[in-house]
Amino acid sequence: MLHNGEQEREPLDFLPTERNTAVNDQTPNETSKNFIEIEIEKDFATKPALAGKQVATRFPPEPNGYLHIGHAKSICLNFGLARTYGGTCNLRFDDTNPTKENDEYVQSIMEDVRWLGFQWDALYYASDYFEQLYQWAVQLIRDGKAFVCDLQSEQMREYRGTLTEPGKNSPYRDRSIEENIDLFQRMKAGEFPDGARTLRAKIDMAAHNLNLRDPVMYRIMHAHHHRTGDKWCIYPMYDWAHGQSDSIEGITHSICTLEFENHRPLYDWFCQSLGIYHPRQMEFARMNLSYTVMSKRKLLQLVTEKHVEGWDDPRMPTISGLRRRGYTPESLHLFCERIGVARFNSTIDVIVLESSVRDHLNSIASRYMAILDPIKVVITNYPDSTEFLDAVNNPEDESAGSRQLPFSKELYIEREDFMETPPSKFFRLKPGGEVRLRYAYIIRCDEVVKDEAGNIVELRCTYDPETKSGSATASERKVKGTIHWVSANHAASVTVRLYDRLFLNENPEDVPAGKTFLDNINPDSVRSVQAFVEPELAAQAPGTRVQFERNGYYCVDTKDSQPGHPVFNRIVTLKDTWAKIAAKK
Ligand code: ATP
Ligand code: MG
């Protein structure tokens, strides 16, 4: 993978603001309304059922894994609508599948929503409604709109038909209401084994939409539920639980992803058949991200098979992983704004995510100097003393102030900032050449010291005292390059983890026969190095985000850092290194 040494550098490399504005130019008008907002406004203006109501949305995760960046999109959309229109947004756990769900996931989801800056108006669980759903199912049976079916899942599939052929009625479809009620009660009482029977809606086996071909409402599952324990052994299907939960909560707009578009007629059928309050389901496109897998099932596989260190591994696209990596809530909001709300499925370039965090950190992160691959510089004409130089913490934010930077005779610079036989446009240090040290002086390289094997071990240089940054005489002499450095005797040694993308391919799931997405894992997605950094960096608290000048943004890891021994996670490089590789191809 890309090592720092392979990044190209421009002569004066301290202009992240300018670089980043290119991204802003491409973004759509961030104040324009999305299609969901337009529809909501239309509904409130025209539908009598909404008179006097407020916009009410919900975010309905299934607690079967940690949330990912796709969920962040849904969270920003649902909570954002409530905020925009002064309405409400509930957090509802869609916990109808007891075998895959647990409380660890519930807790992590709440933490992630809060971290994104949202507070739900009410917290619910679909399991809160199990009793009401059961009563409503009985009502549908009494109305002749639901029946108990003894077909096994394999047979049910055969009876279902295909997209081009109608299905066949189940032989159990015409059971009497009394028999259905009796069997359904006995299903609930636990008299039958898993899979023996189902409760199905009685709609139309010839419907073009397969979801309307007598869909299953309940299945028998003798499983312990993380909240209701062993009270239930029949569990509602998503379609039966979801719309009814929305209805109970008075949701006005139930926003879900496109794969549920075909379920909408069923959503409507249930509400209409029960004669209950009827929310409007609306769909938007699922977000996909290049170089990323996003299904919880695959993320779970990465965790359980230990391809990563956990759900919050800084390479994971989970909200907890992004948080630990150093992403800010603001950067995720910015990202969600920039990608907008799409009607059709597409894949977002991960560069948009990376530039969102770069843009936010550019304005808030203090700058420091860090040397990841050191080469020693000895300034032969400098005294054996320490001088403290004034360094600006953040040129984008005056209130960040400045600090005192120790400078002395022995320094480290990046190995890549020196070349013995450089090309003509190389403006950093070279034999006989001059370069400016950031915040300090112009130095000239007089001698290259090598070990017996021919490796460069030291550069012997001289400095010009008249060129001190900020002094009256500094501007009299100009050089084309400025490089960063740290004072060898003052530097702290810290661990730096250089993260890169977890997958090598733009679409990790696009694999030839016999391969899986796991074959696309980037073997160099993390590399750990010891770096020499300014002394102040050793004292940064976990979670602090900084810029290593000319390099990238880093965050002090919240798990592996010890007091005085921070571990820095690379959040993102200052420039998009992958675009350069693509351009060279
Ligand atoms: P996954 O397939 O990754 O497990 P899911 O849709 O099953 O996702 P849920 O917990 O059911 O996960 O999702 C909660 C909400 O988040 C749903 O409303 C869903 O539509 C939305 N959501 C999930 N993934 C995305 C995505 N990639 N883009 C936008 N919204 C998403
Ligand atoms: Mg799901």
XYZ file of C-alpha atoms and ligand atoms in Angstrom:
617
model
C 0.000 0.000 0.000
C 0.873 3.619 -0.001
C 3.557 4.520 2.429
C 4.037 8.082 3.323
C 7.221 8.163 1.331
C 5.300 7.667 -1.870
C 3.100 10.696 -1.474
C 4.022 13.538 -3.699
C 4.537 16.816 -1.986
C 4.225 20.278 -3.253
C 6.884 22.799 -2.333
C 4.852 24.762 0.194
C 2.597 22.248 1.645
C 0.669 24.145 4.270
C -2.532 25.027 2.496
C -5.175 22.471 3.402
C -8.000 24.998 3.191
C -7.321 25.782 -0.394
C -7.038 22.124 -1.310
C -10.266 21.203 0.322
C -12.463 23.790 -1.303
C -12.461 21.719 -4.488
C -14.820 19.324 -2.747
C -17.228 22.083 -1.788
C -17.556 23.149 -5.382
C -18.944 19.768 -6.378
C -21.587 19.541 -3.725
C -25.204 20.268 -4.538
C -26.928 23.250 -3.051
C -27.141 22.175 0.567
C -30.138 24.330 1.320
C -32.449 22.931 -1.348
C -35.270 20.630 -0.257
C -35.088 16.912 -0.843
C -37.984 14.971 -2.350
C -39.110 13.676 1.033
C -39.404 17.179 2.436
C -41.375 18.259 -0.611
C -43.799 15.340 -0.173
C -44.169 15.950 3.554
C -45.019 19.605 2.998
C -47.544 18.631 0.342
C -49.150 16.074 2.669
C -49.520 18.555 5.493
C -51.016 21.112 3.127
C -53.581 18.748 1.605
C -54.430 15.795 3.868
C -57.233 16.360 6.385
C -55.963 13.433 8.496
C -52.823 15.464 9.230
C -54.639 18.607 10.306
C -53.315 19.770 13.659
C -50.557 17.133 13.688
C -46.782 17.550 13.715
C -44.288 15.678 11.586
C -43.602 12.397 13.404
C -40.832 10.047 12.258
C -38.957 7.164 13.797
C -35.619 5.435 13.421
C -36.287 1.682 13.640
C -33.081 -0.381 13.911
C -33.075 -4.073 14.523
C -30.748 -4.665 17.505
C -28.847 -7.404 15.695
C -25.550 -5.572 15.214
C -23.817 -2.222 15.537
C -24.950 0.707 13.435
C -22.999 1.621 10.316
C -22.609 4.736 8.196
C -25.726 3.766 6.193
C -27.718 3.941 9.401
C -26.190 7.366 10.071
C -27.844 8.491 6.846
C -31.211 7.203 8.044
C -30.709 8.772 11.493
C -29.797 12.169 10.049
C -32.799 11.966 7.743
C -35.407 10.928 10.325
C -34.180 13.045 13.230
C -33.341 15.834 10.795
C -36.935 15.967 9.504
C -38.247 16.206 13.047
C -35.813 19.042 13.710
C -36.604 20.878 10.471
C -40.354 20.795 11.034
C -40.448 21.055 14.821
C -41.862 17.531 15.042
C -40.822 14.360 16.830
C -38.661 11.346 16.126
C -38.804 8.118 18.092
C -36.150 5.498 18.498
C -37.824 2.140 18.055
C -36.038 -1.167 18.322
C -37.453 -3.557 15.798
C -36.898 -6.571 18.026
C -39.058 -9.234 16.418
C -36.271 -11.704 15.698
C -35.146 -12.939 19.135
C -32.381 -15.293 18.017
C -30.230 -12.520 16.546
C -30.889 -9.690 18.944
C -29.406 -8.707 22.258
C -28.997 -5.914 24.759
C -25.367 -5.143 23.877
C -26.629 -4.035 20.467
C -29.450 -2.025 22.036
C -26.961 -0.129 24.221
C -24.531 0.538 21.379
C -27.312 1.855 19.146
C -28.481 4.313 21.793
C -24.916 5.500 22.327
C -24.399 6.006 18.587
C -27.618 7.985 18.088
C -26.726 10.253 21.007
C -23.177 10.693 19.782
C -24.549 11.852 16.444
C -26.235 14.613 18.407
C -29.817 13.408 18.489
C -32.196 12.707 21.325
C -35.299 10.643 20.664
C -38.650 11.973 21.783
C -39.709 8.499 22.903
C -38.015 5.141 23.144
C -40.007 2.086 22.096
C -39.537 -1.547 21.275
C -41.659 -3.444 18.787
C -41.896 -6.010 21.580
C -43.880 -3.407 23.589
C -46.643 -4.070 21.076
C -46.670 -7.872 21.034
C -49.940 -8.050 22.978
C -51.667 -5.418 20.815
C -50.407 -7.107 17.651
C -51.792 -10.405 18.895
C -55.194 -8.814 19.537
C -55.189 -7.274 16.089
C -54.303 -10.622 14.536
C -57.319 -12.140 16.286
C -59.420 -9.296 14.858
C -58.238 -10.102 11.329
C -59.062 -13.781 11.859
C -62.564 -12.846 13.030
C -62.966 -10.657 9.960
C -61.998 -13.597 7.747
C -58.765 -11.865 6.750
C -56.228 -14.214 8.310
C -55.861 -17.971 8.705
C -53.636 -20.580 10.315
C -51.687 -22.511 7.702
C -49.999 -25.889 8.163
C -47.831 -25.742 5.049
C -44.157 -26.163 5.798
C -41.810 -23.511 4.481
C -40.707 -25.633 1.518
C -44.319 -26.276 0.462
C -45.250 -22.683 1.042
C -42.602 -21.674 -1.449
C -44.081 -24.057 -4.052
C -47.568 -22.660 -3.545
C -46.306 -19.130 -3.780
C -45.857 -19.043 -7.585
C -43.320 -16.828 -9.318
C -43.146 -13.366 -10.777
C -44.729 -14.690 -13.980
C -47.058 -17.353 -12.548
C -49.789 -16.903 -9.962
C -49.625 -18.869 -6.747
C -52.101 -21.487 -5.489
C -54.356 -21.204 -2.484
C -53.176 -23.050 0.583
C -55.354 -26.108 1.336
C -55.808 -24.589 4.836
C -57.083 -21.257 3.560
C -60.764 -22.019 4.120
C -60.601 -23.119 7.716
C -63.485 -21.837 9.797
C -62.987 -18.740 11.914
C -63.484 -20.838 15.082
C -60.823 -23.349 14.066
C -58.426 -20.521 13.192
C -58.966 -18.810 16.528
C -58.472 -22.090 18.360
C -55.286 -22.971 16.484
C -53.843 -19.471 16.807
C -54.427 -19.502 20.563
C -52.750 -22.891 20.785
C -49.821 -21.606 18.710
C -49.440 -18.857 21.278
C -49.806 -21.334 24.149
C -46.793 -23.259 22.872
C -48.554 -26.453 21.795
C -46.725 -26.766 18.470
C -43.066 -27.039 17.555
C -41.126 -24.425 15.610
C -42.239 -24.128 12.010
C -45.296 -26.363 12.415
C -47.812 -23.632 11.612
C -48.001 -19.988 10.634
C -50.635 -17.316 10.720
C -51.117 -15.825 7.257
C -53.042 -12.860 5.925
C -55.738 -13.849 3.455
C -55.201 -11.520 0.513
C -54.716 -12.788 -3.035
C -52.545 -15.671 -4.273
C -52.783 -14.278 -7.815
C -51.569 -10.780 -6.925
C -48.744 -9.511 -9.120
C -46.949 -8.344 -6.019
C -45.630 -11.466 -4.303
C -45.808 -9.769 -0.934
C -49.602 -9.832 -1.194
C -49.806 -13.594 -1.751
C -51.106 -14.491 1.684
C -47.993 -13.294 3.532
C -46.975 -14.846 6.833
C -47.816 -12.711 9.870
C -46.587 -14.991 12.673
C -44.147 -17.844 12.957
C -43.616 -20.242 15.821
C -40.225 -19.827 17.424
C -39.469 -21.171 20.873
C -36.750 -18.667 21.550
C -35.790 -16.492 24.490
C -36.344 -12.809 23.801
C -33.982 -10.192 25.241
C -36.932 -8.291 26.721
C -40.012 -10.506 26.847
C -38.103 -13.578 27.976
C -40.048 -16.784 27.374
C -43.475 -15.169 27.344
C -43.915 -15.561 23.617
C -43.245 -18.431 21.273
C -44.918 -16.813 18.271
C -43.201 -13.798 16.797
C -44.583 -11.272 14.311
C -42.967 -10.855 10.902
C -41.475 -7.481 9.973
C -44.393 -6.506 7.715
C -46.956 -7.244 10.378
C -45.057 -5.499 13.153
C -43.711 -2.452 11.416
C -46.707 -0.572 10.080
C -48.775 -1.351 13.158
C -45.997 -0.020 15.407
C -45.889 3.138 13.273
C -49.644 3.438 13.636
C -49.604 3.042 17.419
C -46.952 5.761 17.718
C -48.820 8.124 15.394
C -45.937 8.282 12.944
C -46.872 10.539 10.026
C -44.121 9.498 7.622
C -42.502 6.095 7.880
C -39.297 6.420 5.931
C -37.506 3.284 4.848
C -35.147 2.114 2.146
C -36.101 1.192 -1.404
C -36.207 -2.562 -0.936
C -39.451 -2.008 0.985
C -41.209 -0.276 -1.893
C -42.844 -3.582 -2.844
C -43.984 -4.032 0.728
C -45.912 -0.765 0.764
C -49.183 -2.284 -0.572
C -49.046 -4.743 2.307
C -48.276 -1.971 4.793
C -51.375 -0.185 3.497
C -53.507 -3.352 3.440
C -52.872 -4.098 7.121
C -53.734 -0.564 8.262
C -56.832 -0.435 6.090
C -58.043 -3.902 7.087
C -57.701 -3.076 10.777
C -59.242 0.359 10.295
C -56.482 1.992 12.317
C -54.544 5.235 11.884
C -52.591 4.922 8.662
C -49.091 6.464 8.343
C -47.496 7.008 4.948
C -44.551 4.814 4.042
C -41.960 6.511 1.842
C -38.802 5.036 0.411
C -35.380 6.448 -0.354
C -32.257 4.796 -1.735
C -30.018 2.790 0.523
C -26.605 4.287 0.773
C -23.705 2.233 -0.543
C -20.115 3.321 -0.205
C -17.191 2.306 -2.392
C -14.460 0.146 -0.820
C -16.900 -0.694 1.979
C -19.246 -3.517 2.944
C -22.291 -2.397 4.791
C -24.565 -5.283 5.589
C -24.669 -6.112 9.277
C -24.351 -9.789 8.427
C -21.014 -9.207 6.693
C -19.784 -6.812 9.359
C -20.636 -9.459 11.958
C -18.614 -11.968 9.955
C -15.596 -9.629 9.940
C -15.872 -9.421 13.718
C -16.545 -13.072 14.563
C -13.871 -14.371 12.185
C -11.440 -11.798 13.599
C -10.559 -10.070 10.350
C -10.875 -6.918 12.453
C -10.509 -6.382 16.179
C -14.153 -5.744 16.953
C -17.195 -3.731 15.961
C -15.315 -0.555 16.864
C -12.129 -1.389 15.006
C -11.082 1.942 13.446
C -11.267 0.358 9.972
C -14.920 -0.597 10.345
C -17.653 1.511 8.688
C -19.635 1.256 11.912
C -20.444 4.458 13.749
C -18.419 3.161 16.704
C -15.481 2.377 14.391
C -15.611 5.794 12.744
C -15.845 7.434 16.169
C -12.801 5.563 17.432
C -10.944 6.333 14.215
C -11.517 10.016 14.972
C -14.477 11.020 12.799
C -16.559 13.800 14.329
C -20.369 13.819 14.460
C -20.217 17.058 12.455
C -18.237 15.376 9.688
C -20.879 12.651 9.380
C -23.636 15.272 9.249
C -21.712 17.101 6.559
C -21.290 13.854 4.635
C -25.007 13.064 4.850
C -25.864 16.565 3.660
C -23.494 16.326 0.740
C -24.801 13.015 -0.539
C -28.411 14.202 -0.253
C -31.441 11.939 -0.293
C -31.563 9.804 -3.395
C -34.507 8.089 -5.028
C -32.395 5.530 -6.841
C -29.690 3.235 -5.592
C -26.142 4.269 -6.269
C -22.723 3.980 -4.730
C -21.136 6.985 -3.084
C -17.408 7.403 -3.535
C -15.714 6.955 -0.159
C -13.690 10.062 -1.039
C -16.789 12.108 -0.179
C -16.722 10.672 3.350
C -12.993 11.233 3.700
C -13.168 14.803 2.471
C -16.027 15.555 4.872
C -13.893 14.703 7.887
C -10.911 16.507 6.380
C -12.983 19.645 5.916
C -14.328 19.609 9.440
C -10.985 18.832 11.074
C -9.301 21.514 9.017
C -11.283 24.057 10.965
C -10.994 22.535 14.443
C -7.803 20.464 14.720
C -4.610 21.941 16.135
C -1.481 21.465 14.052
C 1.579 19.694 15.372
C 4.756 18.336 13.902
C 5.412 14.611 13.895
C 8.105 12.587 12.182
C 7.051 9.105 11.178
C 10.177 7.945 9.376
C 13.062 9.909 10.876
C 16.446 10.935 9.595
C 18.695 12.911 11.906
C 19.834 16.433 11.111
C 22.741 17.985 13.025
C 23.104 21.760 12.741
C 26.819 22.137 13.168
C 26.873 25.919 13.704
C 24.013 25.974 16.242
C 24.889 26.355 19.966
C 24.361 23.545 22.494
C 21.230 25.185 23.877
C 17.489 25.152 23.419
C 15.485 27.953 21.858
C 11.710 28.209 22.032
C 9.912 29.215 18.861
C 6.431 30.573 18.495
C 4.153 28.203 16.570
C 0.563 28.886 15.519
C -1.795 26.107 16.623
C -4.434 26.490 13.951
C -4.245 29.049 11.150
C -7.996 28.486 10.618
C -8.879 29.374 14.188
C -7.211 32.290 15.918
C -8.689 31.306 19.284
C -6.593 28.117 19.232
C -3.602 30.323 20.107
C 0.039 29.383 19.807
C 2.630 27.274 21.544
C 6.329 27.297 22.305
C 8.268 24.811 20.255
C 11.727 23.645 21.378
C 14.468 23.934 18.755
C 18.002 22.644 19.168
C 21.117 21.422 17.409
C 19.818 17.912 16.703
C 16.564 17.434 14.858
C 14.609 14.774 13.035
C 13.081 15.342 9.643
C 11.145 12.923 7.440
C 13.371 10.639 5.423
C 11.343 11.441 2.319
C 12.137 15.143 2.674
C 15.725 14.473 1.691
C 17.005 13.112 -1.615
C 20.620 12.535 -2.445
C 20.091 12.686 -6.199
C 16.799 14.477 -6.634
C 14.881 15.307 -9.816
C 14.938 18.955 -10.906
C 11.617 19.929 -9.290
C 12.524 18.620 -5.857
C 12.314 21.598 -3.504
C 13.099 19.927 -0.218
C 16.513 19.093 1.228
C 19.343 17.874 -0.995
C 23.152 17.933 -0.803
C 24.270 21.559 -1.051
C 20.619 22.653 -1.145
C 18.587 24.847 1.177
C 15.206 24.460 2.763
C 13.190 26.310 5.400
C 12.383 24.552 8.653
C 8.807 25.337 9.628
C 8.672 28.160 12.246
C 12.497 28.205 12.362
C 15.419 28.856 10.050
C 16.757 28.143 6.590
C 19.320 25.350 6.693
C 21.783 24.072 4.113
C 22.874 20.452 3.816
C 26.667 20.262 3.813
C 27.388 16.593 4.343
C 25.626 13.230 4.114
C 26.855 10.717 6.692
C 26.380 7.023 5.896
C 26.934 3.788 7.750
C 29.066 0.945 6.398
C 26.127 -0.475 4.500
C 25.644 2.843 2.722
C 22.481 3.876 4.570
C 22.109 7.550 5.343
C 22.305 8.031 9.113
C 22.779 11.756 9.514
C 22.688 15.004 7.582
C 25.171 17.632 8.693
C 23.759 21.067 8.028
C 24.352 24.744 8.829
C 21.706 27.331 9.618
C 21.455 31.008 8.817
C 20.553 32.933 12.022
C 19.220 35.853 9.964
C 16.365 33.776 8.571
C 14.374 33.079 11.737
C 10.655 32.937 10.932
C 8.847 36.104 11.932
C 12.044 38.146 12.283
C 12.637 41.391 10.388
C 15.294 39.803 8.199
C 13.454 36.535 7.524
C 11.972 37.626 4.234
C 15.235 38.782 2.730
C 16.098 35.324 1.567
C 13.655 32.941 -0.103
C 13.750 29.217 -0.594
C 11.143 27.163 -2.391
C 10.515 24.435 0.170
C 9.434 24.312 3.805
C 9.607 21.083 5.779
C 8.621 20.051 9.278
C 10.886 18.686 12.011
C 11.099 17.902 15.705
C 13.906 18.525 18.160
C 15.558 15.144 18.805
C 16.206 15.669 22.510
C 12.754 17.015 23.225
C 10.689 14.697 21.048
C 8.389 12.071 22.505
C 8.161 8.637 20.948
C 4.578 7.534 20.324
C 2.804 4.734 18.518
C 1.056 5.739 15.326
C -1.346 3.437 13.507
C -1.559 4.163 9.818
C -4.969 2.991 8.716
C -5.907 2.472 5.152
C -9.030 1.166 3.463
C -10.157 -2.240 4.624
C -10.913 -3.435 1.099
C -8.880 -3.262 -2.070
C -11.785 -3.172 -4.495
C -14.265 -0.470 -5.182
C -17.058 -2.976 -4.779
C -15.762 -5.594 -2.311
C -18.790 -7.792 -2.921
C -18.166 -8.057 -6.645
C -16.135 -11.277 -6.670
C -15.567 -14.097 -9.143
C -17.120 -17.510 -8.504
C -15.552 -19.323 -5.582
C -14.370 -16.125 -3.890
C -16.008 -14.016 -1.205
C -15.739 -10.398 -0.098
C -13.151 -11.592 2.410
C -10.740 -12.242 -0.472
C -10.797 -8.504 -1.154
C -9.519 -7.509 2.272
C -6.550 -5.160 2.050
C -3.618 -6.980 3.725
C -2.028 -3.607 4.527
C -5.039 -1.906 6.036
C -3.053 -1.006 9.136
C 0.628 -0.437 9.789
C 2.006 0.553 13.159
C 5.056 2.798 13.501
C 6.920 4.591 16.295
C 7.019 8.286 15.575
C 8.909 11.224 17.050
C 6.514 13.995 17.928
C 6.496 17.382 19.604
C 6.573 16.933 23.391
C 3.059 18.401 23.772
C 1.575 15.581 21.753
C 2.511 12.982 24.351
C 0.121 14.605 26.813
C -2.996 14.661 24.629
C -6.118 13.077 26.081
C -7.821 10.096 24.444
C -10.221 11.247 21.742
C -8.224 14.397 20.899
C -7.927 15.047 17.178
C -4.915 16.801 15.724
C -3.271 17.472 12.410
C 0.262 16.218 11.835
C 1.446 18.980 9.537
C 1.918 17.994 5.912
C 0.701 14.499 6.718
C -2.821 13.956 7.954
C -5.345 14.012 10.758
C -4.918 11.765 13.782
C -6.909 10.886 16.857
C -5.658 9.648 20.214
C -7.099 6.137 20.499
C -9.646 5.795 23.288
C -8.871 2.155 24.052
C -5.177 1.505 23.695
C -3.648 4.774 24.926
C -2.027 4.968 28.366
C -1.390 8.192 30.307
C 1.709 9.769 28.751
C 1.738 7.090 26.033
C -0.877 7.972 23.473
C -1.577 5.779 20.476
C -2.496 7.850 17.438
C -4.959 6.569 14.845
C -4.661 8.053 11.401
C -8.116 9.333 10.521
C -7.322 10.466 7.001
C -4.334 11.717 5.043
C -4.205 15.408 4.154
C -4.601 14.563 0.517
C -6.435 11.850 -1.286
C -3.621 9.426 -1.986
C -5.836 6.880 -3.744
C -6.878 9.378 -6.412
C -3.210 9.792 -7.273
C -2.794 6.053 -7.757
C -5.864 5.964 -9.982
C -4.575 8.890 -12.037
C -1.239 7.183 -12.609
C -2.807 3.958 -13.875
P -28.420 -4.201 7.205
O -28.910 -4.858 5.962
O -27.135 -3.476 7.069
O -28.467 -5.104 8.382
P -30.957 -3.203 7.879
O -31.761 -2.354 6.968
O -31.354 -4.606 8.060
O -29.453 -3.036 7.482
P -32.035 -2.084 10.225
O -31.523 -2.161 11.595
O -33.270 -2.816 9.911
O -30.864 -2.561 9.299
O -32.129 -0.572 9.750
C -32.659 0.488 10.505
C -32.974 1.618 9.576
O -31.798 2.067 8.906
C -33.951 1.191 8.507
O -34.954 2.178 8.368
C -33.119 1.070 7.269
O -33.868 1.343 6.144
C -32.009 2.104 7.516
N -30.788 1.720 6.805
C -30.096 0.571 6.938
N -29.063 0.523 6.085
C -29.101 1.685 5.379
C -28.302 2.241 4.332
N -27.258 1.583 3.836
N -28.642 3.450 3.853
C -29.683 4.120 4.354
N -30.477 3.661 5.334
C -30.200 2.455 5.848
Mg -32.802 -5.657 8.941
